[in-house]
mmCIF file of C-alpha atoms in Angstrom:
data_model
loop_
_atom_site.group_PDB
_atom_site.id
_atom_site.type_symbol
_atom_site.label_atom_id
_atom_site.label_comp_id
_atom_site.label_asym_id
_atom_site.label_seq_id
_atom_site.Cartn_x
_atom_site.Cartn_y
_atom_site.Cartn_z
ATOM 1 C CA MET A 114 84.531 26.276 -40.562
ATOM 2 C CA ASP A 115 87.051 25.488 -37.776
ATOM 3 C CA SER A 116 88.054 27.893 -35.032
ATOM 4 C CA THR A 117 91.344 28.790 -36.741
ATOM 5 C CA SER A 118 89.575 29.732 -39.975
ATOM 6 C CA THR A 119 87.068 31.754 -37.994
ATOM 7 C CA LYS A 120 89.856 33.674 -36.282
ATOM 8 C CA LEU A 121 91.630 34.296 -39.567
ATOM 9 C CA GLY A 122 88.390 35.503 -41.089
ATOM 10 C CA ALA A 123 87.722 37.918 -38.235
ATOM 11 C CA SER A 124 91.285 39.241 -38.438
ATOM 12 C CA ALA A 125 90.981 39.839 -42.170
ATOM 13 C CA VAL A 126 87.691 41.677 -41.740
ATOM 14 C CA GLN A 127 89.204 43.844 -39.005
ATOM 15 C CA SER A 128 92.155 44.754 -41.232
ATOM 16 C CA ILE A 129 89.833 45.690 -44.094
ATOM 17 C CA ASP A 130 87.680 47.818 -41.781
ATOM 18 C CA ARG A 131 90.763 49.613 -40.472
ATOM 19 C CA ALA A 132 92.095 50.212 -43.978
ATOM 20 C CA ALA A 133 88.715 51.656 -45.005
ATOM 21 C CA ASP A 134 88.776 53.956 -41.967
ATOM 22 C CA ILE A 135 92.229 55.178 -42.976
ATOM 23 C CA LEU A 136 91.118 55.863 -46.550
ATOM 24 C CA ARG A 137 88.185 57.895 -45.236
ATOM 25 C CA ALA A 138 90.467 59.814 -42.891
ATOM 26 C CA VAL A 139 92.930 60.644 -45.672
ATOM 27 C CA SER A 140 90.101 61.659 -48.025
ATOM 28 C CA LYS A 141 89.079 64.382 -45.544
ATOM 29 C CA HIS A 142 92.474 66.004 -46.133
ATOM 30 C CA SER A 143 92.550 65.506 -49.893
ATOM 31 C CA ALA A 144 93.711 69.046 -50.628
ATOM 32 C CA THR A 145 96.568 69.356 -48.138
ATOM 33 C CA GLY A 146 97.331 65.729 -47.325
ATOM 34 C CA ALA A 147 96.884 63.896 -44.036
ATOM 35 C CA LYS A 148 99.571 63.571 -41.383
ATOM 36 C CA LEU A 149 99.992 60.418 -39.337
ATOM 37 C CA ALA A 150 98.586 62.342 -36.363
ATOM 38 C CA ASP A 151 95.467 63.216 -38.383
ATOM 39 C CA VAL A 152 94.862 59.556 -39.189
ATOM 40 C CA VAL A 153 95.443 58.475 -35.592
ATOM 41 C CA GLY A 154 93.075 61.139 -34.272
ATOM 42 C CA GLU A 155 90.285 60.338 -36.695
ATOM 43 C CA THR A 156 90.486 56.536 -36.602
ATOM 44 C CA GLY A 157 91.409 55.871 -32.983
ATOM 45 C CA LEU A 158 94.186 53.509 -34.086
ATOM 46 C CA THR A 159 97.567 53.439 -32.383
ATOM 47 C CA ARG A 160 100.395 55.233 -34.177
ATOM 48 C CA ALA A 161 102.130 51.935 -34.889
ATOM 49 C CA THR A 162 99.026 50.310 -36.383
ATOM 50 C CA ALA A 163 98.091 53.411 -38.384
ATOM 51 C CA HIS A 164 101.641 53.744 -39.751
ATOM 52 C CA ARG A 165 101.783 50.067 -40.724
ATOM 53 C CA LEU A 166 98.452 50.227 -42.570
ATOM 54 C CA LEU A 167 99.338 53.543 -44.229
ATOM 55 C CA GLN A 168 102.516 52.012 -45.623
ATOM 56 C CA ALA A 169 100.579 48.970 -46.847
ATOM 57 C CA LEU A 170 98.088 51.221 -48.638
ATOM 58 C CA VAL A 171 100.948 53.184 -50.198
ATOM 59 C CA ALA A 172 102.488 49.922 -51.398
ATOM 60 C CA THR A 173 99.216 48.975 -53.115
ATOM 61 C CA ARG A 174 98.954 52.488 -54.687
ATOM 62 C CA LEU A 175 95.681 53.229 -52.909
ATOM 63 C CA LEU A 176 97.541 56.054 -51.169
ATOM 64 C CA GLU A 177 100.520 58.208 -52.113
ATOM 65 C CA GLN A 178 103.049 59.584 -49.642
ATOM 66 C CA ASP A 179 104.872 62.894 -49.765
ATOM 67 C CA THR A 180 107.941 61.823 -47.814
ATOM 68 C CA VAL A 181 109.276 65.379 -47.550
ATOM 69 C CA ALA A 182 106.119 66.824 -45.991
ATOM 70 C CA SER A 183 105.213 63.527 -44.274
ATOM 71 C CA ARG A 184 101.676 63.645 -45.635
ATOM 72 C CA TYR A 185 99.442 61.077 -47.287
ATOM 73 C CA PHE A 186 97.128 61.579 -50.271
ATOM 74 C CA LEU A 187 94.565 59.438 -52.076
ATOM 75 C CA GLY A 188 96.354 57.448 -54.745
ATOM 76 C CA VAL A 189 95.765 57.425 -58.472
ATOM 77 C CA TRP A 190 94.830 53.757 -58.283
ATOM 78 C CA LEU A 191 91.961 54.561 -55.907
ATOM 79 C CA ILE A 192 90.608 57.089 -58.400
ATOM 80 C CA HIS A 193 90.915 54.430 -61.101
ATOM 81 C CA LEU A 194 88.920 52.022 -58.931
ATOM 82 C CA SER A 195 86.308 54.734 -58.432
ATOM 83 C CA GLU A 196 85.999 55.121 -62.185
ATOM 84 C CA GLN A 197 85.658 51.372 -62.603
ATOM 85 C CA ALA A 198 82.999 51.219 -59.873
ATOM 86 C CA SER A 199 80.984 53.933 -61.568
ATOM 87 C CA GLU A 200 81.248 52.025 -64.842
ATOM 88 C CA ARG A 201 79.393 49.084 -63.288
ATOM 89 C CA PHE A 202 76.317 50.610 -64.883
ATOM 90 C CA GLY A 203 78.143 53.176 -67.013
ATOM 91 C CA LEU A 204 77.066 55.707 -64.395
ATOM 92 C CA GLU A 205 79.654 58.391 -65.021
ATOM 93 C CA ARG A 206 78.907 58.339 -68.733
ATOM 94 C CA LEU A 207 75.142 57.868 -68.420
ATOM 95 C CA THR A 208 74.767 60.709 -65.921
ATOM 96 C CA LEU A 209 76.929 63.169 -67.830
ATOM 97 C CA GLN A 210 74.062 64.936 -69.575
ATOM 98 C CA SER A 211 71.884 64.910 -66.452
ATOM 99 C CA ARG A 212 74.680 66.467 -64.431
ATOM 100 C CA ALA A 213 75.247 69.070 -67.140
ATOM 101 C CA ARG A 214 71.542 69.967 -67.227
ATOM 102 C CA LEU A 215 71.336 70.204 -63.451
ATOM 103 C CA SER A 216 74.429 72.381 -63.158
ATOM 104 C CA GLU A 217 73.150 74.655 -65.943
ATOM 105 C CA ARG A 218 69.659 74.995 -64.428
ATOM 106 C CA THR A 219 70.825 75.503 -60.846
ATOM 107 C CA GLY A 220 74.275 77.025 -61.240
ATOM 108 C CA ASP A 221 75.486 74.780 -58.424
ATOM 109 C CA THR A 222 77.823 71.792 -58.048
ATOM 110 C CA ILE A 223 76.465 68.336 -58.886
ATOM 111 C CA PHE A 224 77.926 65.158 -57.375
ATOM 112 C CA LEU A 225 77.629 61.545 -58.502
ATOM 113 C CA THR A 226 78.278 59.110 -55.669
ATOM 114 C CA THR A 227 78.430 55.337 -56.044
ATOM 115 C CA ARG A 228 77.505 52.846 -53.351
ATOM 116 C CA ILE A 229 80.157 50.387 -52.187
ATOM 117 C CA GLY A 230 78.685 48.280 -49.384
ATOM 118 C CA ALA A 231 78.097 50.492 -46.344
ATOM 119 C CA SER A 232 80.127 53.294 -47.914
ATOM 120 C CA MET A 233 79.935 55.630 -50.877
ATOM 121 C CA ILE A 234 82.603 57.079 -53.115
ATOM 122 C CA CYS A 235 82.426 60.291 -55.120
ATOM 123 C CA SER A 236 82.638 59.113 -58.736
ATOM 124 C CA ALA A 237 82.172 62.419 -60.585
ATOM 125 C CA ARG A 238 81.600 66.109 -59.985
ATOM 126 C CA THR A 239 80.183 68.804 -62.275
ATOM 127 C CA GLU A 240 80.681 72.415 -61.253
ATOM 128 C CA GLY A 241 78.038 75.065 -61.885
ATOM 129 C CA SER A 242 78.396 78.704 -62.889
ATOM 130 C CA PHE A 243 77.517 80.319 -59.547
ATOM 131 C CA PRO A 244 80.539 82.382 -58.374
ATOM 132 C CA VAL A 245 80.643 80.756 -54.929
ATOM 133 C CA LYS A 246 81.354 77.096 -55.629
ATOM 134 C CA VAL A 247 80.727 74.402 -53.033
ATOM 135 C CA LEU A 248 83.245 71.601 -53.531
ATOM 136 C CA THR A 249 82.491 69.450 -50.523
ATOM 137 C CA LEU A 250 83.701 66.191 -52.110
ATOM 138 C CA GLU A 251 86.720 65.375 -54.214
ATOM 139 C CA VAL A 252 86.411 62.649 -56.836
ATOM 140 C CA GLY A 253 87.651 59.447 -55.207
ATOM 141 C CA SER A 254 86.843 60.484 -51.629
ATOM 142 C CA THR A 255 84.753 58.153 -49.496
ATOM 143 C CA ARG A 256 82.206 58.475 -46.708
ATOM 144 C CA PRO A 257 79.946 56.113 -44.779
ATOM 145 C CA LEU A 258 76.379 55.871 -46.064
ATOM 146 C CA GLY A 259 74.063 58.334 -44.339
ATOM 147 C CA VAL A 260 76.574 61.194 -44.479
ATOM 148 C CA GLY A 261 75.932 64.184 -46.723
ATOM 149 C CA ALA A 262 73.063 64.540 -49.157
ATOM 150 C CA GLY A 263 74.480 61.908 -51.519
ATOM 151 C CA GLY A 264 75.143 59.252 -48.891
ATOM 152 C CA LEU A 265 71.832 59.979 -47.196
ATOM 153 C CA ALA A 266 69.941 59.683 -50.486
ATOM 154 C CA ILE A 267 71.329 56.186 -50.990
ATOM 155 C CA MET A 268 70.725 55.007 -47.446
ATOM 156 C CA ALA A 269 67.249 56.478 -46.948
ATOM 157 C CA PHE A 270 65.720 54.363 -49.699
ATOM 158 C CA LEU A 271 67.323 51.049 -48.813
ATOM 159 C CA SER A 272 65.186 48.385 -47.174
ATOM 160 C CA GLU A 273 64.686 48.647 -43.429
ATOM 161 C CA ALA A 274 66.873 45.581 -42.906
ATOM 162 C CA GLU A 275 69.722 47.071 -44.955
ATOM 163 C CA GLN A 276 69.436 50.373 -43.122
ATOM 164 C CA LYS A 277 69.837 48.624 -39.776
ATOM 165 C CA LEU A 278 72.959 46.855 -41.024
ATOM 166 C CA VAL A 279 74.460 50.113 -42.287
ATOM 167 C CA LEU A 280 73.645 51.960 -39.054
ATOM 168 C CA LYS A 281 75.367 49.232 -37.071
ATOM 169 C CA ALA A 282 78.405 49.115 -39.356
ATOM 170 C CA CYS A 283 78.880 52.896 -39.468
ATOM 171 C CA ALA A 284 77.819 53.866 -35.939
ATOM 172 C CA ASP A 285 81.358 54.647 -34.769
ATOM 173 C CA GLN A 286 82.077 56.836 -37.794
ATOM 174 C CA TYR A 287 79.143 59.241 -37.666
ATOM 175 C CA SER A 288 80.516 61.457 -34.901
ATOM 176 C CA ARG A 289 83.198 62.702 -37.312
ATOM 177 C CA PHE A 290 80.426 64.258 -39.399
ATOM 178 C CA ASN A 291 78.380 65.813 -36.568
ATOM 179 C CA LEU A 292 75.956 62.889 -36.649
ATOM 180 C CA ASP A 293 74.883 59.860 -34.638
ATOM 181 C CA ARG A 294 72.729 56.820 -35.405
ATOM 182 C CA ASP A 295 69.477 58.421 -34.232
ATOM 183 C CA ARG A 296 70.065 61.581 -36.254
ATOM 184 C CA VAL A 297 70.861 59.587 -39.395
ATOM 185 C CA ALA A 298 67.706 57.494 -38.902
ATOM 186 C CA ALA A 299 65.634 60.675 -38.510
ATOM 187 C CA LEU A 300 67.151 62.214 -41.648
ATOM 188 C CA CYS A 301 66.362 59.004 -43.551
ATOM 189 C CA ALA A 302 62.720 59.248 -42.467
ATOM 190 C CA GLU A 303 62.601 62.884 -43.605
ATOM 191 C CA ALA A 304 64.121 61.937 -46.970
ATOM 192 C CA ARG A 305 61.522 59.223 -47.563
ATOM 193 C CA LYS A 306 58.785 61.736 -46.747
ATOM 194 C CA HIS A 307 60.055 64.271 -49.296
ATOM 195 C CA GLY A 308 61.345 61.800 -51.857
ATOM 196 C CA TYR A 309 64.839 63.326 -51.647
ATOM 197 C CA SER A 310 67.453 63.838 -48.944
ATOM 198 C CA ILE A 311 68.369 67.147 -47.323
ATOM 199 C CA ASP A 312 71.567 67.990 -45.447
ATOM 200 C CA ARG A 313 71.128 71.407 -43.811
ATOM 201 C CA ASN A 314 74.463 72.628 -42.421
ATOM 202 C CA ILE A 315 75.275 69.237 -40.886
ATOM 203 C CA VAL A 316 78.469 67.941 -42.445
ATOM 204 C CA LEU A 317 79.676 71.441 -43.323
ATOM 205 C CA PRO A 318 78.155 74.557 -41.697
ATOM 206 C CA GLY A 319 76.907 77.039 -44.254
ATOM 207 C CA VAL A 320 76.322 74.375 -46.897
ATOM 208 C CA THR A 321 73.042 72.678 -47.775
ATOM 209 C CA GLY A 322 72.751 69.660 -50.041
ATOM 210 C CA VAL A 323 69.844 67.846 -51.675
ATOM 211 C CA GLY A 324 70.138 64.309 -53.060
ATOM 212 C CA ILE A 325 68.205 61.659 -54.949
ATOM 213 C CA PRO A 326 68.920 57.911 -55.260
ATOM 214 C CA LEU A 327 69.656 56.259 -58.592
ATOM 215 C CA ARG A 328 68.456 52.722 -59.263
ATOM 216 C CA GLY A 329 70.075 50.138 -61.493
ATOM 217 C CA PRO A 330 68.259 48.078 -64.136
ATOM 218 C CA ASP A 331 67.030 45.627 -61.496
ATOM 219 C CA GLY A 332 65.693 48.360 -59.232
ATOM 220 C CA GLU A 333 68.482 48.245 -56.655
ATOM 221 C CA ILE A 334 69.958 51.523 -55.437
ATOM 222 C CA VAL A 335 73.463 51.851 -56.864
ATOM 223 C CA ALA A 336 74.258 55.551 -56.608
ATOM 224 C CA SER A 337 72.919 59.065 -56.061
ATOM 225 C CA LEU A 338 72.952 62.515 -57.584
ATOM 226 C CA SER A 339 73.186 65.471 -55.226
ATOM 227 C CA ILE A 340 73.430 69.237 -55.388
ATOM 228 C CA ALA A 341 75.345 71.365 -52.881
ATOM 229 C CA ALA A 342 75.139 75.136 -52.458
ATOM 230 C CA ILE A 343 75.733 77.778 -49.836
ATOM 231 C CA SER A 344 72.809 77.708 -47.423
ATOM 232 C CA GLU A 345 71.794 81.288 -48.197
ATOM 233 C CA ARG A 346 70.757 80.077 -51.655
ATOM 234 C CA MET A 347 68.897 77.047 -50.343
ATOM 235 C CA THR A 348 65.618 78.485 -49.112
ATOM 236 C CA GLU A 349 62.779 76.033 -48.496
ATOM 237 C CA ASP A 350 61.207 76.979 -51.835
ATOM 238 C CA ARG A 351 64.488 76.431 -53.657
ATOM 239 C CA ILE A 352 65.036 73.091 -51.928
ATOM 240 C CA GLU A 353 61.663 71.959 -53.280
ATOM 241 C CA GLU A 354 62.583 73.237 -56.738
ATOM 242 C CA VAL A 355 65.948 71.451 -56.670
ATOM 243 C CA GLY A 356 64.307 68.287 -55.349
ATOM 244 C CA ALA A 357 61.868 68.326 -58.251
ATOM 245 C CA LEU A 358 64.712 68.753 -60.762
ATOM 246 C CA LEU A 359 66.591 65.836 -59.212
ATOM 247 C CA LYS A 360 63.508 63.614 -59.327
ATOM 248 C CA GLU A 361 63.029 64.466 -62.994
ATOM 249 C CA GLU A 362 66.608 63.513 -63.843
ATOM 250 C CA ALA A 363 66.429 60.332 -61.730
ATOM 251 C CA GLU A 364 63.371 59.202 -63.703
ATOM 252 C CA THR A 365 65.144 59.964 -66.976
ATOM 253 C CA LEU A 366 68.198 57.989 -65.865
ATOM 254 C CA ALA A 367 66.112 55.039 -64.640
ATOM 255 C CA ALA A 368 64.530 54.724 -68.078
ATOM 256 C CA LEU A 369 67.920 55.114 -69.745
ATOM 257 C CA MET A 370 69.527 52.410 -67.612
ATOM 258 C CA LYS A 371 66.705 49.985 -68.354
ATOM 259 C CA SER A 372 67.324 50.432 -72.066
ATOM 260 C CA THR A 373 71.105 50.179 -71.756
ATOM 261 C CA ASP A 374 73.250 47.079 -71.525
ATOM 262 C CA HIS A 375 75.365 48.135 -68.520
ATOM 263 C CA ARG A 376 78.040 45.578 -69.399
ATOM 264 C CA THR A 377 78.786 47.163 -72.772
ATOM 265 C CA GLY A 378 77.253 50.614 -72.394
ATOM 266 C CA THR A 379 75.183 50.173 -75.570
ATOM 267 C CA LEU A 380 71.486 50.641 -76.053
ATOM 268 C CA GLY A 381 69.570 47.383 -76.168
#
């Protein structure tokens, strides 16, 4: 590869990284929409660069713009891509009954998150019956791996080499979620010890989440299931109980995925 190709490659990677940062920033304001100032503040980009990339993402339908309120929202096309990503192994469909059982047994909100490189995207959400609902993630929103119970569940059970790559790639993003590389590494170690991840009031004060990784037919980690509830409900005993329920469903899903042709969604 010549020097010109190398430079072009580096430029393309930088643009993709910046676009991903913008999508994450906008996803944090999914309910009210993100202003240009919000994106600039959370990404560190200049106003001109942020505005240019925002317009490019709007043009590709990954974002939508309310021109009257001057706010940006996740686009319908991004949600479509999320659905397609989850269908890599038929995850949204295959986990439907597991999510329903978990929400019925716990009363809390269940999240399915799918891994995309060093990031994760919320692919599905099942709300429980408990009056106080914790809706920490919108379907289609993204976060770096290691953030929240779902992202931590995926990252904690990757190989040591993969973890190092993710920590390096996401290091600059963790501060937005009250984390840093050392804290994420420590939480990964705790998750491996328990067999499930725990987020105690980190990303969102007053909310505790518990997560478990999901493995594809070849054993690779492709997603996670997590449960979020107000911290008052998540005593240590209940965390253990929830962790056990998640492990049970993860084992059920692992067996189901092995017997399912993920390309067609049919039992083999």
